[in-house]
Coordinates of C-alpha atoms and ligand atoms in Angstrom, one line a residue:
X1443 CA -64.6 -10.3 -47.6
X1444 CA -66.8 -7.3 -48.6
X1445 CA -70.3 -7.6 -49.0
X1446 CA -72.2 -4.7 -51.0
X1447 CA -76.2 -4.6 -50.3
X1448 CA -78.2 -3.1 -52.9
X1449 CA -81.2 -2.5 -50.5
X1450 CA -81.6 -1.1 -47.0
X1451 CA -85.3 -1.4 -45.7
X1452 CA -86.4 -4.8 -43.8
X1453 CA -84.2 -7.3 -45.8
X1454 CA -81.7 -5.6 -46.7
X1455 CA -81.1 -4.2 -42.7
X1456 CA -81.6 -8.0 -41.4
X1457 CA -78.6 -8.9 -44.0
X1458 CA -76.6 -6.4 -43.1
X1459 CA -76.7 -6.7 -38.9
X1460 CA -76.6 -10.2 -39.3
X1461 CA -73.2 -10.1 -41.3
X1462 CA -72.2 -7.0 -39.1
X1463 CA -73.0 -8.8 -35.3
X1464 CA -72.0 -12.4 -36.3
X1465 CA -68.5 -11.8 -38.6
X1466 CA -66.3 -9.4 -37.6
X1467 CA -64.1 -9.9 -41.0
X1468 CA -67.0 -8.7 -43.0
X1469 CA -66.6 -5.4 -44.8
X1470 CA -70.9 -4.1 -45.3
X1471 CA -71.9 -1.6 -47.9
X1472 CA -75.1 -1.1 -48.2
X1473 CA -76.8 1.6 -50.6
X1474 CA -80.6 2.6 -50.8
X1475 CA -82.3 5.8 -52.9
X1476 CA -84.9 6.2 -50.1
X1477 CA -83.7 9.7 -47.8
X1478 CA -85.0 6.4 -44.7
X1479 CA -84.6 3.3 -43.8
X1480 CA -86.6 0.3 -41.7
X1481 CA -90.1 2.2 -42.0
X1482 CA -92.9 0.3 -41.0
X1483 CA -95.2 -0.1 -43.8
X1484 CA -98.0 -1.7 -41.6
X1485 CA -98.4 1.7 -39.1
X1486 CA -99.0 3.5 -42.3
X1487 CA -103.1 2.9 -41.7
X1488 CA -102.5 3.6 -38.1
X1489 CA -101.5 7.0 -38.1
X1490 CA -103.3 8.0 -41.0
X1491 CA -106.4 6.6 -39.2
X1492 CA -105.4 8.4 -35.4
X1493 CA -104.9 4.9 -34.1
X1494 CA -101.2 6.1 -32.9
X1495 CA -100.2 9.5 -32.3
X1496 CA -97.7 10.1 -35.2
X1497 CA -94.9 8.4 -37.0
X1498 CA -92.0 9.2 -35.5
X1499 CA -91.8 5.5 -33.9
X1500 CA -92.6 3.6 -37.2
X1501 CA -88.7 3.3 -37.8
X1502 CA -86.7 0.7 -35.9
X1503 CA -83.1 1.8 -37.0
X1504 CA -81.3 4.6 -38.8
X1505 CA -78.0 5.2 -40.8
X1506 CA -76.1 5.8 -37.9
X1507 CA -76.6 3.1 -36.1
X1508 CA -75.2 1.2 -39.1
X1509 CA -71.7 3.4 -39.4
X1510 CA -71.2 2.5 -35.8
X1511 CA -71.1 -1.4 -36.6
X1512 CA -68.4 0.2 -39.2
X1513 CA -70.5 0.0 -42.5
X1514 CA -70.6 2.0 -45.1
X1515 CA -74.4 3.2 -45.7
X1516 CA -75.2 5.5 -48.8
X1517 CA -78.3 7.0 -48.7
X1518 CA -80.2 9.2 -51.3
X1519 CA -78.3 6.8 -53.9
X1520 CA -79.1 5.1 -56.4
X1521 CA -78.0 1.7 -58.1
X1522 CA -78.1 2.6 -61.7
X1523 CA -76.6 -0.9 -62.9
X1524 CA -74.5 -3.7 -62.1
X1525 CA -71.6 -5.5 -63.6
X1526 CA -72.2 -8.9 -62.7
X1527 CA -68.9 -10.2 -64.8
X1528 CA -66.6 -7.7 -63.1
X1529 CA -67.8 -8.1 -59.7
X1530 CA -69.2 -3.5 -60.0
X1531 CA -71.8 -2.2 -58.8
X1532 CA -72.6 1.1 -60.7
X1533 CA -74.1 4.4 -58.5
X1534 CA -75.6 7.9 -58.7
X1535 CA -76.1 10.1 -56.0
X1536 CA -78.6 12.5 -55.5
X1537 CA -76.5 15.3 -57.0
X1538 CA -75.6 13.3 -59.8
X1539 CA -72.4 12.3 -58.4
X1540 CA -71.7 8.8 -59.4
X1541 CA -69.2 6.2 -57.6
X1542 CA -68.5 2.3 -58.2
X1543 CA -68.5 -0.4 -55.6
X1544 CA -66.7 -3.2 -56.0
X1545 CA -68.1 -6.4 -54.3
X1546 CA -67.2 -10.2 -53.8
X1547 CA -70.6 -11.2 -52.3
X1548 CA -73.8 -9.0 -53.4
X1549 CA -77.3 -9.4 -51.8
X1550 CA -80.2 -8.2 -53.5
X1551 CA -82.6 -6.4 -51.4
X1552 CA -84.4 -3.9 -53.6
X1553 CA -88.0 -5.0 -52.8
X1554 CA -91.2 -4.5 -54.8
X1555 CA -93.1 -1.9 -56.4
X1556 CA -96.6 -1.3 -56.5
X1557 CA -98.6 -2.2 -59.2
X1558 CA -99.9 1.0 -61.1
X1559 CA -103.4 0.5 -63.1
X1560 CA -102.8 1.9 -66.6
X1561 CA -106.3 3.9 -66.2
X1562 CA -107.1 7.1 -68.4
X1563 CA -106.2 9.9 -65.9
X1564 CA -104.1 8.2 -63.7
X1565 CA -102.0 11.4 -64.0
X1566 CA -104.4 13.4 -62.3
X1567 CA -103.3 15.3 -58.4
X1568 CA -105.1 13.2 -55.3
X1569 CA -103.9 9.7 -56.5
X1570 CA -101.6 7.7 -54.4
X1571 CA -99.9 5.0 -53.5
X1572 CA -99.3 3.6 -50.0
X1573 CA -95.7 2.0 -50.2
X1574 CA -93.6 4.9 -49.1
X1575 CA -93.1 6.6 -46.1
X1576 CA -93.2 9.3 -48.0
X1577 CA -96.7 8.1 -49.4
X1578 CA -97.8 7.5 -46.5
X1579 CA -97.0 11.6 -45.0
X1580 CA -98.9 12.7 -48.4
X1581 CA -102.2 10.3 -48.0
X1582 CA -101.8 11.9 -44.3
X1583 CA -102.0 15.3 -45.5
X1584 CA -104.8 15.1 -48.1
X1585 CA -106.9 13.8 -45.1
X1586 CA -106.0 17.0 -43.4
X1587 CA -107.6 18.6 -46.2
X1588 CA -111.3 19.8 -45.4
X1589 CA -112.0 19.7 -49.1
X1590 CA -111.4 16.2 -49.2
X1591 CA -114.7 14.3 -48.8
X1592 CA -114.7 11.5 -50.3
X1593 CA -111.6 8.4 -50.9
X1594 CA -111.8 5.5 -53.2
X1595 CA -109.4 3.0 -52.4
X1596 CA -109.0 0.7 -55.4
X1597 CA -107.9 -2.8 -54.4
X1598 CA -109.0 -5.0 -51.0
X1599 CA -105.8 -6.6 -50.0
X1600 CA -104.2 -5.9 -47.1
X1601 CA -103.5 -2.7 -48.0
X1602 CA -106.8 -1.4 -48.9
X1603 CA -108.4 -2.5 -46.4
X1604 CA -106.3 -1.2 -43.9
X1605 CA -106.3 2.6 -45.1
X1606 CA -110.5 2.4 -46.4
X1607 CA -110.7 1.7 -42.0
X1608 CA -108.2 4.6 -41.7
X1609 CA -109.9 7.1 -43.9
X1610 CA -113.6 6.2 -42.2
X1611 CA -111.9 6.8 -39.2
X1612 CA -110.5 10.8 -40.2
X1613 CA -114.5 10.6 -40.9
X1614 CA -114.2 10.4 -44.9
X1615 CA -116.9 9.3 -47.2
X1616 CA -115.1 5.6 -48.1
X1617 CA -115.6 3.7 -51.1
X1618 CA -113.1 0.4 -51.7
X1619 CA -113.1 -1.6 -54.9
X1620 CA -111.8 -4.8 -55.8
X1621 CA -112.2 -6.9 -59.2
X1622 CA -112.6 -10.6 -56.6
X1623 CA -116.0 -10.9 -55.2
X1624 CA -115.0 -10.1 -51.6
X1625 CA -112.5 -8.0 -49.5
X1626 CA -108.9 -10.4 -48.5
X1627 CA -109.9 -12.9 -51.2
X1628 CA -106.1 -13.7 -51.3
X1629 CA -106.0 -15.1 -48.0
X1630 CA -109.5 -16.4 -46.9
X1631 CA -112.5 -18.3 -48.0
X1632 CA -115.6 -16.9 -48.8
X1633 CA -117.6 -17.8 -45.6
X1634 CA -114.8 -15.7 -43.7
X1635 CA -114.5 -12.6 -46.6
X1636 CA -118.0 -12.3 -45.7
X1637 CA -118.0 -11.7 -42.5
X1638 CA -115.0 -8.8 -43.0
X1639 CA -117.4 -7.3 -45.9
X1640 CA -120.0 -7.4 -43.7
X1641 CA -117.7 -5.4 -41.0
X1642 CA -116.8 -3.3 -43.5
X1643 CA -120.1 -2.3 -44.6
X1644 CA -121.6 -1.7 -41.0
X1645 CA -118.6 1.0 -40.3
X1646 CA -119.8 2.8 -43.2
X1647 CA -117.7 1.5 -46.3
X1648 CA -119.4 1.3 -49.1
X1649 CA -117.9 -2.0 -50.9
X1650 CA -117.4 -2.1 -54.0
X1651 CA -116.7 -6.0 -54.8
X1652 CA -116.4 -7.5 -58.1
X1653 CA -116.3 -4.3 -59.7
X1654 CA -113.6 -2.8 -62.4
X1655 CA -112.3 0.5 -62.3
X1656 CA -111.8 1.7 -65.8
X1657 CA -110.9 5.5 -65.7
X1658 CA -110.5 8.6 -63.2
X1659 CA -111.9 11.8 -63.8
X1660 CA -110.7 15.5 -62.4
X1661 CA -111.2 18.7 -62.6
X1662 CA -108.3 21.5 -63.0
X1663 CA -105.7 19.0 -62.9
X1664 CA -107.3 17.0 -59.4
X1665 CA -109.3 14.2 -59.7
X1666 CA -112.4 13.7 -58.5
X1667 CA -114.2 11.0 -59.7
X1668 CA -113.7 7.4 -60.2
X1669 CA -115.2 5.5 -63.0
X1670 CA -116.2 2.1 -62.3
X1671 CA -118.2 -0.8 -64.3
X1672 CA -121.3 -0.2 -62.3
X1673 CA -121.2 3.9 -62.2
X1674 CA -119.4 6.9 -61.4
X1675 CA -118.4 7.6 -58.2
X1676 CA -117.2 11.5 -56.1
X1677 CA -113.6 10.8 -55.1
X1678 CA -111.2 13.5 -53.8
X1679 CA -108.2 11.4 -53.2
X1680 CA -107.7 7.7 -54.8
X1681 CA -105.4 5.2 -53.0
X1682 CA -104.2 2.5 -55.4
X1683 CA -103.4 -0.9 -53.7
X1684 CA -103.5 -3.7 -56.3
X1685 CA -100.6 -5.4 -55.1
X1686 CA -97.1 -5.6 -55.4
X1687 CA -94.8 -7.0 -58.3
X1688 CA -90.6 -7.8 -57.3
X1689 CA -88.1 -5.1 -58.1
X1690 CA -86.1 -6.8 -60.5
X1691 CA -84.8 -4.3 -62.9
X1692 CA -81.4 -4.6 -61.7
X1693 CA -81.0 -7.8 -62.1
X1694 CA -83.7 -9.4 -64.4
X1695 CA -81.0 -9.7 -67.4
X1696 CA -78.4 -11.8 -66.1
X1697 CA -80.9 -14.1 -63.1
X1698 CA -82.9 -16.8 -63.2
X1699 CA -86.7 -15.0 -62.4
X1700 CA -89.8 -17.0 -61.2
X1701 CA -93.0 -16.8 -63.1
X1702 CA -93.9 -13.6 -61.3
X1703 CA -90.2 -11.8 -62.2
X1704 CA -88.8 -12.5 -58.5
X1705 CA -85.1 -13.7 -58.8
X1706 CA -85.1 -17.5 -57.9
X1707 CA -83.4 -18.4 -55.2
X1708 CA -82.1 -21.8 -53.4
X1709 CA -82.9 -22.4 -49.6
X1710 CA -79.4 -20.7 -48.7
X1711 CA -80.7 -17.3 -50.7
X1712 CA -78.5 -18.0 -53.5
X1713 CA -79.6 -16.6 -56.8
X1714 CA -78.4 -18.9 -60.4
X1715 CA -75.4 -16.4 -59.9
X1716 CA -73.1 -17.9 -56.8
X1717 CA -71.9 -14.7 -56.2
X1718 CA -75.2 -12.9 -55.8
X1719 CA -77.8 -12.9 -53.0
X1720 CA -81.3 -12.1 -53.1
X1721 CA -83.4 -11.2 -50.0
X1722 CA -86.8 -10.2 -49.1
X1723 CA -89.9 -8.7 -51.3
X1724 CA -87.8 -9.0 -54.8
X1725 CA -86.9 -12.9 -54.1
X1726 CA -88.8 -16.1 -54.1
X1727 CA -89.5 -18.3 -50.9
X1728 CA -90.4 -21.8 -50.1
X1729 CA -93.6 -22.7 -49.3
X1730 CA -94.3 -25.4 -46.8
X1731 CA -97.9 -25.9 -47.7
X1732 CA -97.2 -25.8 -51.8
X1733 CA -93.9 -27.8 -51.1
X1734 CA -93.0 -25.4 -53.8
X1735 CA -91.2 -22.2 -54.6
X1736 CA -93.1 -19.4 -54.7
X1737 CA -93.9 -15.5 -54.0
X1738 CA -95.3 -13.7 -50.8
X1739 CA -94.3 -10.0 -50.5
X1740 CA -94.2 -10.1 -46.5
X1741 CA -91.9 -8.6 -43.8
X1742 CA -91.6 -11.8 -41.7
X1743 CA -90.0 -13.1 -45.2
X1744 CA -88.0 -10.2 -45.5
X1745 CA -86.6 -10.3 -42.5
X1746 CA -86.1 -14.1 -42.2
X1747 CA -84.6 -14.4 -45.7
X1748 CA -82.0 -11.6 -44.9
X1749 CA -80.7 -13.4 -41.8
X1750 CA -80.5 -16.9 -44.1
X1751 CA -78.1 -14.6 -46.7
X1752 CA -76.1 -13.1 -44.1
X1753 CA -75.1 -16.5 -42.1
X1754 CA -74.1 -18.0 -46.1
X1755 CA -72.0 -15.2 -46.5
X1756 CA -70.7 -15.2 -43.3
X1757 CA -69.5 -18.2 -43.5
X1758 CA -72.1 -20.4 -41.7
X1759 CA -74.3 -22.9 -43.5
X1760 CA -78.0 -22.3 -43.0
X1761 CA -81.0 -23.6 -45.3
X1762 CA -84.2 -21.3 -45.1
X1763 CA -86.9 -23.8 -43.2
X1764 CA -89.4 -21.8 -45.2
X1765 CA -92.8 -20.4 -45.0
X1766 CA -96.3 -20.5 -44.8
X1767 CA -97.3 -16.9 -45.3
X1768 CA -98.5 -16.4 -41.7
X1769 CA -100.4 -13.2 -41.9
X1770 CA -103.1 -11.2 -39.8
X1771 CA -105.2 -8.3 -39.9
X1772 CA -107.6 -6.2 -37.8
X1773 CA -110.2 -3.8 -38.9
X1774 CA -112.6 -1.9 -36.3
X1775 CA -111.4 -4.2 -33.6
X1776 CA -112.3 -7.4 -35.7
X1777 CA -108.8 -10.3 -36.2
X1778 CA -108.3 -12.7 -39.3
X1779 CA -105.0 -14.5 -38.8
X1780 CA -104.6 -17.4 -41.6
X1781 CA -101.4 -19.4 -42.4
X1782 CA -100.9 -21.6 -45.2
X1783 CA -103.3 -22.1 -48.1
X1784 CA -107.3 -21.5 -48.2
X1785 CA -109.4 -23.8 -50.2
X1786 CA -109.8 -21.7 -52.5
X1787 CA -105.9 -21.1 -53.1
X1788 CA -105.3 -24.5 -52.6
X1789 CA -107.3 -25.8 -55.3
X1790 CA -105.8 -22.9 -57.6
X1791 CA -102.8 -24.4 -56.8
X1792 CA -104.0 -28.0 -57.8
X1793 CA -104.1 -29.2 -54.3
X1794 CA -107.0 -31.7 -53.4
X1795 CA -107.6 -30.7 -50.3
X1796 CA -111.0 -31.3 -47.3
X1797 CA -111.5 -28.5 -44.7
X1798 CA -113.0 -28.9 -41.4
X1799 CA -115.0 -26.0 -40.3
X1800 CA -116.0 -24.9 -36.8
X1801 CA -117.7 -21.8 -34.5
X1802 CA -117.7 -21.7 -30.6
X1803 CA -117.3 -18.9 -27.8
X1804 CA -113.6 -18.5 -27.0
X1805 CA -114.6 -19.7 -22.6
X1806 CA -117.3 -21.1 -21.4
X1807 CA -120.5 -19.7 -21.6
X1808 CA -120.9 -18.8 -17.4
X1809 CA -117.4 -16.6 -17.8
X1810 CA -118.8 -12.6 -18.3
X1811 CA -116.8 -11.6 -20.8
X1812 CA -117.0 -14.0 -24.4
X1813 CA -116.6 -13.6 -28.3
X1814 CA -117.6 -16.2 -30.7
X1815 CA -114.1 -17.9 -32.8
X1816 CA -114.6 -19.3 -36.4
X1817 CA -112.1 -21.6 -37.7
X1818 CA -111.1 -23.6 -40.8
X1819 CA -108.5 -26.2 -41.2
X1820 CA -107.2 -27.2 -44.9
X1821 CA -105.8 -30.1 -45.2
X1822 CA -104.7 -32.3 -47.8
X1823 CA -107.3 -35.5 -49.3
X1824 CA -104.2 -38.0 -49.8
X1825 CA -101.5 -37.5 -47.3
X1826 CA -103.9 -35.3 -44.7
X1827 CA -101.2 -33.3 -43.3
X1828 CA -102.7 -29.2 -42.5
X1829 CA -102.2 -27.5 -45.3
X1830 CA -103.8 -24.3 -44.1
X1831 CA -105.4 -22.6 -41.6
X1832 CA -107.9 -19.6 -41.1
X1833 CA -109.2 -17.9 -37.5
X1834 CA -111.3 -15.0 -37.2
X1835 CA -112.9 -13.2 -34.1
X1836 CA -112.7 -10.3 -32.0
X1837 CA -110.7 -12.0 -29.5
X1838 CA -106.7 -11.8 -29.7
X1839 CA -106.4 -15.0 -32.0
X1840 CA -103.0 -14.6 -33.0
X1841 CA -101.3 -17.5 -30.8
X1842 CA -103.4 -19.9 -32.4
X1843 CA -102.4 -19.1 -35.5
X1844 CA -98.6 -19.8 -35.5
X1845 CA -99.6 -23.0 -33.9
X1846 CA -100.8 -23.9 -37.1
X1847 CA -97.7 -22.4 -39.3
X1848 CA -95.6 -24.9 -37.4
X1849 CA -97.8 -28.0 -38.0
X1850 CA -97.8 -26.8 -41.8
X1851 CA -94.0 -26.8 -41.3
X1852 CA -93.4 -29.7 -40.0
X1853 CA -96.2 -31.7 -41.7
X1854 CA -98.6 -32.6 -39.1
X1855 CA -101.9 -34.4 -39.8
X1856 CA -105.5 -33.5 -39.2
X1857 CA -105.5 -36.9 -37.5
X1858 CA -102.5 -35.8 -34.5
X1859 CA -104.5 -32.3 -34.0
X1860 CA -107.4 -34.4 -32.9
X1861 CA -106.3 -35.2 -29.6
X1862 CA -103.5 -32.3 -29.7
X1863 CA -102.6 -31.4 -25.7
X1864 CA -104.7 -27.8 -25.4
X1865 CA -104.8 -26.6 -21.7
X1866 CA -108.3 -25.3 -20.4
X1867 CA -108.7 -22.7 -18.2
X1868 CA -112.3 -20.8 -18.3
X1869 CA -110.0 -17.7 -18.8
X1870 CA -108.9 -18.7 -21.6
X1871 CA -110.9 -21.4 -23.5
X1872 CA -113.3 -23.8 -23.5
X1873 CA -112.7 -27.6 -22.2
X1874 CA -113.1 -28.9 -25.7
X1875 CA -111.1 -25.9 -27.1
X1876 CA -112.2 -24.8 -30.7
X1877 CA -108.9 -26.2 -32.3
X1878 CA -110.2 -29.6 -30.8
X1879 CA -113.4 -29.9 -32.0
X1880 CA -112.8 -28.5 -35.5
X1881 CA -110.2 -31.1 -35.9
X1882 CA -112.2 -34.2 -34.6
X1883 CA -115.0 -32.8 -37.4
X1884 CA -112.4 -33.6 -40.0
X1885 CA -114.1 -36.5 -42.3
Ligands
FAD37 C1 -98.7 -0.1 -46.4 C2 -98.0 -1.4 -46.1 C3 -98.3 -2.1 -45.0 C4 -97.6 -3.4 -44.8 N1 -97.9 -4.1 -43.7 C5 -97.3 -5.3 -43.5 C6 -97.5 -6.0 -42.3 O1 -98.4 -5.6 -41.4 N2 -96.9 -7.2 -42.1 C7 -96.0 -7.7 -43.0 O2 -95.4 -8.7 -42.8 N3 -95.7 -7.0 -44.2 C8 -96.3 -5.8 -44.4 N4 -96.1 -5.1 -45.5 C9 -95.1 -5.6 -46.5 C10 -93.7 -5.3 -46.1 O3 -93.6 -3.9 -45.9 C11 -92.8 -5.7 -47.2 O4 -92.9 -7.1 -47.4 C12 -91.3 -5.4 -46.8 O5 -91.2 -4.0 -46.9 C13 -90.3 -6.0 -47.8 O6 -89.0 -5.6 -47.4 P1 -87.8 -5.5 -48.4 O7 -86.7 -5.0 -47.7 O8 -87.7 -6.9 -49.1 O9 -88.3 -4.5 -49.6 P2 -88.7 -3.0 -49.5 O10 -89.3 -2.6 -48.2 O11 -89.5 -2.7 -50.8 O12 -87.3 -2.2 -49.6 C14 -86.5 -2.3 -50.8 C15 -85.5 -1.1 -50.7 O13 -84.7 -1.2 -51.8 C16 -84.4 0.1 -52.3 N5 -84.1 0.1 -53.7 C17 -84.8 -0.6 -54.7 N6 -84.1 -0.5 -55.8 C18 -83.0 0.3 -55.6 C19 -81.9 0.8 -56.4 N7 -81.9 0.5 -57.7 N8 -80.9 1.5 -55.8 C20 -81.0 1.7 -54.5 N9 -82.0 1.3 -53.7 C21 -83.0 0.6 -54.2 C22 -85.7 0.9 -52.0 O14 -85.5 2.3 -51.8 C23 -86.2 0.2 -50.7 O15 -85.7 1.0 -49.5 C24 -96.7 -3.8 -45.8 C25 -96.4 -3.1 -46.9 C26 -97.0 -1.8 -47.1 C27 -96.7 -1.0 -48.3
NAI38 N1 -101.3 -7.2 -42.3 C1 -100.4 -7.6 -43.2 O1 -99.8 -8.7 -43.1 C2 -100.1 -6.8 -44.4 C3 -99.4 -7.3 -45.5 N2 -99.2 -6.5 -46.6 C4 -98.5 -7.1 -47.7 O2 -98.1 -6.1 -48.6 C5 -98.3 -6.6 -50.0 C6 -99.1 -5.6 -50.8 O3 -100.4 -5.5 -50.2 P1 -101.6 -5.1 -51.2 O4 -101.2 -4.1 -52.1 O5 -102.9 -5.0 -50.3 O6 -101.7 -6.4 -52.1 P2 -102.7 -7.7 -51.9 O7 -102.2 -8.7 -52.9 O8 -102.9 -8.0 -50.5 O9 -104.1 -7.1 -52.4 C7 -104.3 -6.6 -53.7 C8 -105.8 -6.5 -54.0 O10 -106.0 -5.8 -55.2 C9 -107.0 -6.5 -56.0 N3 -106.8 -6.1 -57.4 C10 -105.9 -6.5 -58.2 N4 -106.0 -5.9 -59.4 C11 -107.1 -5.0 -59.3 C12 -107.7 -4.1 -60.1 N5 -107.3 -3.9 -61.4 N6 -108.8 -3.4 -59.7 C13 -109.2 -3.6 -58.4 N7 -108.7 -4.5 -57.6 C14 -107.6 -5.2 -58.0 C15 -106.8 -8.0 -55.7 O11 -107.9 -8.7 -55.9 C16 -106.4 -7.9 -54.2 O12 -107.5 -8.1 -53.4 C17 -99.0 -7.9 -49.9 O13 -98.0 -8.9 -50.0 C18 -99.5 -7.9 -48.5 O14 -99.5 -9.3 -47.9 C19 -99.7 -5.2 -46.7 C20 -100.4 -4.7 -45.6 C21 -100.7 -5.4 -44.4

């Protein structure tokens, strides 16, 4: 059986080792454009920011490791088109050479893109994106740059976020903008947004919430300005991070897409084509919480979704379990984990939901060394099973956190948290742990 991979970064790797360590019949092509592979996005902000001392370590595997396992890996190469009828996948390399691959399985891993805003100027030097490795070396040198002063970073996602901390950090003059009212408004409620503005803010970033920008302006060819509803701001280098739309533009003719463009796909991976796969940031997932399909652009996903195809096409039944979106982040030494759905996304969704809200000190209050824990628990009105869950403190509150995915998972209610078995230990927590209490406030 031979399995081509149009794809090589998180997804499309996961696929391929899975079919390569698990089914020694399999015959793996893979083929990506990028000159790397398996580049972790997420130390981007790091080593832009001096948090670690270089990049080398942000890549977990490489082409050779691949020919090894006895694939074939084409780098630097492009899939131009595929022939879904005849079973072709159509290339170009580099130098223009072009080849075919035939296939009898094909997994889609070909990601996302970032979204581009269609402003006047956008074709100015100084204005980047942040998805590439590549991207990533050129935000790294313009911060080298003594001439560059001052950053705008449009868009308070993930992302955004991430590199505005970064970019106060190499000691710039930081201004981040978002058209939602608050920083993360994707993942948290308000009363926990505001507490990451206000973060933001005392490090020095001046926050631009709630407010459009509608042009950049340069001079000689380089911007620097930005022009927003509210004014004009200085802005040597602009960092675009307004999200992420699936790369379907291989297969967007001949698939079934979701609303969003990302092929649909069944719990096994399988795209409205039996023969085709689709993996990772250009596919749907299932969402626990929504009990519906839907689209979250995440590594874990990638990762997950790209060992569900390989075992299919190995040969071994296995249905995704799906997702919650478990996510975290951590800016100037301050954690937001959340899982699930907010209130506020939940109610987009249609969901009526209750939260339960709560504060404490992680350990008792004679223990030396303390930090204060907020926590909100969604849960549905009707069936009260969690729907959601939100942490945020300057504690390590990541454990907690996937606690919660697996009660989303599995459907637990608010009610069986209540009295939920939580060791104490002064190290650790309090004797009515946080988790506790906020789940015995539930109405
Ligand atoms: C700055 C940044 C930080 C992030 N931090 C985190 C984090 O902390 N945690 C987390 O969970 N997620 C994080 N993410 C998101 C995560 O990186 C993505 O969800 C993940 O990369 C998706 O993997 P993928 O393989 O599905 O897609 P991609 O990583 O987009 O890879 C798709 C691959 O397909 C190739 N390709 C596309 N079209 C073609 C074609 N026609 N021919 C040949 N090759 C093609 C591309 O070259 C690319 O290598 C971050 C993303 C960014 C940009
Ligand atoms: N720690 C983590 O788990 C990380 C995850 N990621 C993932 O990578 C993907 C991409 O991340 P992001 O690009 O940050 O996307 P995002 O969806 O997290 O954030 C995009 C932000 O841009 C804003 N926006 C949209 N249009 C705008 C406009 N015209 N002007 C100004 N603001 C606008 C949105 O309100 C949103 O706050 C996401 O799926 C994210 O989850 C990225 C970095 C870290």
């Amino acid at each position: 059986m031979k399995t081509v991979i149009v794809g090589a970064n998180h997804a499309g790797i996961a696929a391929a080792n899975t079919l390569l360590d698990n089914y020694k019949d399999q015959q793996v092509v893979m083929i990506d454009r990028n000159t790397n592979l398996s580049y972790l996005g997420c130390g981007t902000a790091l080593w832009v920011g001096r948090q670690i001392d270089s990049y080398e370590n942000l890549f977990y595997t490489n082409k050779e490791a691949f020919e090894a396992k006895g694939a074939r890996i084409y780098l630097e190469t492009s899939v131009t088109s595929i022939d879904f009828a005849n079973h072709v996948v159509h290339c170009q390399k580099a130098d223009g050479t072009c080849f075919d691959e035939s296939y009898d399985k094909l997994v889609l891993a070909t990601g996302s893109l970032p979204i581009s805003p269609k402003l006047p100027g956008c074709d100015l030097e100084g204005i980047s994106f942040l998805k590439l490795f590549q991207q990533g070396q050129e935000v790294d040198r313009w911060m080298s740059d003594e001439s560059v002063r001052s950053v705008a970073v449009i868009g308070a996602g993930y992302i955004g976020v991430e590199i505005a901390e970064a970019a106060k950090r190499r000691g710039k003059e930081v201004r981040l903008f978002d058209i939602a009212p608050t920083s993360l408004a994707s993942y948290y409620d308000p009363s926990f947004t505001a507490v990451m503005d206000e973060n933001l803010a005392s490090h020095g970033i001046e926050c631009h919430f709630g407010e459009r920008v509608v042009a950049y302006h340069g001079e000689n060819g380089r911007v620097s300005a930005i022009e927003a509803e509210k004014g004009t701001y200085p802005a040597d280098l602009v960092i675009n991070a307004i999200g992420f739309v699936p790369n379907n533009e291989l297969g967007r003719d001949h698939l079934e897409l979701f609303a969003n463009g990302a092929y649909h796909v069944d719990r096994r991976q399988r795209t409205s084509d039996p023969d085709v796969y689709a993996i990772g940031d250009c596919a749907t997932v299932w969402s626990n919480a929504l009990a519906a399909e839907t689209y979250i652009a995440l590594a874990t996903n990638a990762v997950r979704s790209g060992i569900v195809a390989g075992h299919n096409i190995g040969g071994t039944r296995l249905d995704s379990i799906g997702v919650q979106g478990s996510n975290g982040i951590s800016i100037f030494g301050y954690n937001m984990v959340s899982t699930g759905l907010s209130v506020a996304a939940a109610t987009r969704a249609g969901l009526d939901v209750c939260h339960a809200d709560f504060e404490d000190l992680q350990r008792p209050g004679f223990m030396r060394e303390n930090a204060s824990v907020k926590i909100r628990i969604v849960y549905e009105r009707g069936s009260r099973r969690v729907v959601g869950a939100q942490m945020a403190s300057t504690e390590d509150i990541s454990m907690g956190i996937h606690m919660f995915s697996l009660a989303i998972e599995e459907g637990v209610t608010i009610d069986k948290l209540k009295l939920l078995d939580i060791f104490f230990l002064p190290h650790f927590n309090q004797p009515y742990n946080y988790i506790t209490m906020c789940a015995l406030g539930a109405e």
